[in-house]
Amino acid sequence: MEEKEIITTPDEEQEYVINMGPQHPSTHGVLRLLVSLKGEKVKSIQPHVGYIHSGIEKMCESITYPQIIHLTDRMDYISAHINNEAVCLNVEKALEIDIPDRIKVIRTIMSELTRLQSHQLWWACFGMDLGGLTCFFYGLRDREKILDIFEETCGGRMIVSYNCPGGLMYDIHPNFQKRVKDFIKYFRKILPEYDQLLTGNVIFHERSRGIGKLTKEDAISFGVTGPTGRASGFSCDVRKHEPYSAYDRVQFKEILHTEGDTFARYIARIDEMWESMNIIEQLIDNIPEGPFAVKMKPVIKLPEGEYYQRVETARGELGVYIISDGNKNPYRVKFRSPNFSNLSVLNHIASGFKIADLVAIGGSLDLIIPDIDR
Amino acid sequence: MRSIINYLKEIIFGVWSLLKGMKVTGSYFFRPGTIVTQKYPSNRKDLVMFDRFKGEVVMPHNEKNEHKCTGCGICELNCPNGTIEIISKTIITEDGKKKKAIDKHIYRLSMCTFCALCVKTCPSNALAFSQKFEHAVFNRALLIKTLNKPGSQLMKGVE
Ligand code: SF4
Ligand code: SF4
């Protein structure tokens, strides 16, 4: 019998390519990562996006400005309110409308509540990704309280659609202030529990310290924003640098860390939760009186031109770019979504680490897939 | 020697950090009431939703089977995804004038995104949100609803 020749290649060239996703619990959505491995080490990662591409930007071209709002809810559905606000601010800027203080303050409180619940959910999922299932239950329990506040005032839990060009859909519910204050009091007691449970945990330290280092230069060149960028020392908080709504009247620290590893990204988000609570506490007791919406024309038409507005969502900088040709529909809408840029850095920071670390690194980027595929 | 001490230190600190976490979980073990969010579906009977909750769009009727919808079609125009379809008819009023009125206000629950634009922009406040949230049905056709009840009429005084 003829013996077959077994072809062997030198060790360095052998690589094993696996698909992580599109259905993988740690990608939190339909993201497919083509990971080439050498042994257990990640050699390179190729993200394949577009599995749930919904064409939101294109859809926006055929609907009116108030109708765009409900689509932005569905981009980054965890910070829906902040997305709404971005479009509204842009439309209001284009029309040069003066927004009463009451609206600004309510929008800011709502944005910070959104950031809080987003970070709570992230904490819950991050803990679960690293094997701490208890975190998931505790995180969701506390998030439920904020969602109840949203439900009472906005009528929706995640998909709030609470903003409209010129103000808000409804006034705040009479219980709103009391509920928010109760929640802050409650959560100030609970947040140290998060630290005891996960932040100090030795297994968690081993899995996150020094893993997935991102330098400041790389953060800037990849356009990584949000807590992920700030954990690398990139000062990119839009709330600080270009204050919108009521952020210019509150005192808060921009959380900056220099380590840039998974643990720094974790700590940055935990610190942001404390800051969000500070901001809410400064505003909740002095919501000015006034109307909750400015009277707008039934058909909103923006003057011809280009408009851009940035806001800080829970994951980074969201930019809304509208080109108007003077009609009731925009000519072109472009969203600069934070998650897309944050995903682009994954190959850079995760290659060289073990495949199990990829889960930790991906979790610390806090990706929301519909925002990438919008 | 030093490395052994460090090694032991690490182990002790590690175990200590785990115990700290277990203290938290252990304490919840004895007060489970603080960790439960909702016992759905066993609390279905006394579950009260918030009155602004956007369950589905309905058209409130009064006891005389009258609604406020004039059939103007503004909600259809404002709905971003064609959920609403207005089929109007011409009726002859008591003083012999021809008038447009609503024949069928069709609402496709399967397409609704609960943006509340229809409810907000309706000039005669004919629409509202109900708090019903259990929408599962076996046949998709059941999700196409006619909001004005059969035989209903326009409320007096609503133009
Ligand atoms: S529900 Fe309101 S907006 Fe829609 S057709 Fe009737 S009156 Fe007009
Ligand atoms: S809530 Fe929005 S999507 Fe639903 S019917 Fe009304 S306008 Fe259409």
mmCIF file of C-alpha atoms in Angstrom, chain A residues 63 66-67 70 74 134 137-138 140-141 144 148 151-157 159-162 164 168-174 179 186 190 193 196-197 200-203 206 292, chain B residues 10 13-15 17-18 20-29 31 34-38 49-55 76-81 112-117 120 129:
data_model
loop_
_atom_site.group_PDB
_atom_site.id
_atom_site.type_symbol
_atom_site.label_atom_id
_atom_site.label_comp_id
_atom_site.label_asym_id
_atom_site.label_seq_id
_atom_site.Cartn_x
_atom_site.Cartn_y
_atom_site.Cartn_z
ATOM 1 C CA ILE A 63 -39.444 60.181 7.687
ATOM 2 C CA PRO A 66 -40.164 63.904 15.165
ATOM 3 C CA GLN A 67 -40.405 60.397 13.738
ATOM 4 C CA HIS A 70 -38.238 56.582 17.924
ATOM 5 C CA ARG A 74 -33.369 51.236 18.784
ATOM 6 C CA THR A 134 -24.711 36.453 41.273
ATOM 7 C CA PHE A 137 -29.093 39.136 39.611
ATOM 8 C CA TYR A 138 -27.970 42.003 41.802
ATOM 9 C CA LEU A 140 -30.687 43.639 37.309
ATOM 10 C CA ARG A 141 -32.496 44.041 40.609
ATOM 11 C CA GLU A 144 -35.322 47.449 37.761
ATOM 12 C CA ASP A 148 -39.727 51.647 37.067
ATOM 13 C CA GLU A 151 -41.980 53.473 33.135
ATOM 14 C CA GLU A 152 -43.901 55.787 35.399
ATOM 15 C CA THR A 153 -42.802 58.982 33.664
ATOM 16 C CA CYS A 154 -42.149 57.968 30.066
ATOM 17 C CA GLY A 155 -44.420 54.978 29.619
ATOM 18 C CA GLY A 156 -41.604 52.801 28.320
ATOM 19 C CA ARG A 157 -38.915 50.931 30.126
ATOM 20 C CA ILE A 159 -37.490 52.234 24.604
ATOM 21 C CA VAL A 160 -38.565 55.455 26.245
ATOM 22 C CA SER A 161 -39.186 57.878 23.331
ATOM 23 C CA TYR A 162 -39.441 60.618 25.905
ATOM 24 C CA CYS A 164 -39.352 65.286 21.076
ATOM 25 C CA LEU A 168 -40.461 66.360 26.231
ATOM 26 C CA MET A 169 -43.451 64.197 25.399
ATOM 27 C CA TYR A 170 -45.026 64.517 28.833
ATOM 28 C CA ASP A 171 -44.295 66.341 32.030
ATOM 29 C CA ILE A 172 -42.590 64.367 34.778
ATOM 30 C CA HIS A 173 -44.841 62.239 36.930
ATOM 31 C CA PRO A 174 -45.697 63.735 40.354
ATOM 32 C CA ARG A 179 -38.738 58.025 43.521
ATOM 33 C CA TYR A 186 -30.888 53.114 48.206
ATOM 34 C CA ILE A 190 -25.834 49.135 47.476
ATOM 35 C CA GLU A 193 -21.777 45.883 47.864
ATOM 36 C CA GLN A 196 -17.248 43.776 47.960
ATOM 37 C CA LEU A 197 -18.679 41.249 45.592
ATOM 38 C CA GLY A 200 -12.056 43.175 45.462
ATOM 39 C CA ASN A 201 -12.412 39.601 44.297
ATOM 40 C CA VAL A 202 -9.049 37.938 43.742
ATOM 41 C CA ILE A 203 -10.197 35.848 40.797
ATOM 42 C CA GLU A 206 -6.298 37.924 38.125
ATOM 43 C CA PHE A 292 -42.280 70.877 29.473
ATOM 44 C CA GLU B 10 -1.526 36.205 48.467
ATOM 45 C CA PHE B 13 -5.749 37.890 50.926
ATOM 46 C CA GLY B 14 -7.347 35.935 48.130
ATOM 47 C CA VAL B 15 -9.416 33.828 50.473
ATOM 48 C CA SER B 17 -11.584 38.702 49.355
ATOM 49 C CA LEU B 18 -13.702 35.685 48.475
ATOM 50 C CA LYS B 20 -16.049 39.229 51.741
ATOM 51 C CA GLY B 21 -18.035 38.520 48.606
ATOM 52 C CA MET B 22 -19.656 35.510 50.188
ATOM 53 C CA LYS B 23 -20.694 37.655 53.134
ATOM 54 C CA VAL B 24 -22.787 39.720 50.741
ATOM 55 C CA THR B 25 -24.386 36.748 49.034
ATOM 56 C CA GLY B 26 -24.807 34.968 52.357
ATOM 57 C CA SER B 27 -26.612 37.900 53.894
ATOM 58 C CA TYR B 28 -29.121 37.877 51.033
ATOM 59 C CA PHE B 29 -29.678 34.221 51.677
ATOM 60 C CA ARG B 31 -33.386 38.101 53.568
ATOM 61 C CA THR B 34 -34.801 42.172 49.155
ATOM 62 C CA ILE B 35 -33.505 40.392 46.079
ATOM 63 C CA VAL B 36 -36.781 39.530 44.373
ATOM 64 C CA THR B 37 -38.005 42.038 41.805
ATOM 65 C CA GLN B 38 -41.411 40.719 40.809
ATOM 66 C CA MET B 49 -49.153 48.843 35.675
ATOM 67 C CA PHE B 50 -48.296 52.528 35.755
ATOM 68 C CA ASP B 51 -51.021 54.584 34.169
ATOM 69 C CA ARG B 52 -48.681 55.994 31.526
ATOM 70 C CA PHE B 53 -47.482 52.561 30.475
ATOM 71 C CA LYS B 54 -47.659 52.160 26.716
ATOM 72 C CA GLY B 55 -49.298 48.778 26.270
ATOM 73 C CA GLU B 76 -52.088 57.934 10.080
ATOM 74 C CA LEU B 77 -49.868 60.725 8.763
ATOM 75 C CA ASN B 78 -47.769 60.913 11.890
ATOM 76 C CA CYS B 79 -47.268 57.224 12.421
ATOM 77 C CA PRO B 80 -43.722 56.475 11.308
ATOM 78 C CA ASN B 81 -44.339 52.963 10.024
ATOM 79 C CA CYS B 112 -46.512 49.472 16.409
ATOM 80 C CA THR B 113 -43.330 50.832 17.955
ATOM 81 C CA PHE B 114 -45.084 52.644 20.823
ATOM 82 C CA CYS B 115 -43.651 56.014 19.914
ATOM 83 C CA ALA B 116 -46.853 57.730 21.114
ATOM 84 C CA LEU B 117 -46.898 60.166 18.185
ATOM 85 C CA LYS B 120 -50.001 62.984 21.130
ATOM 86 C CA PHE B 129 -52.708 53.835 25.610
#
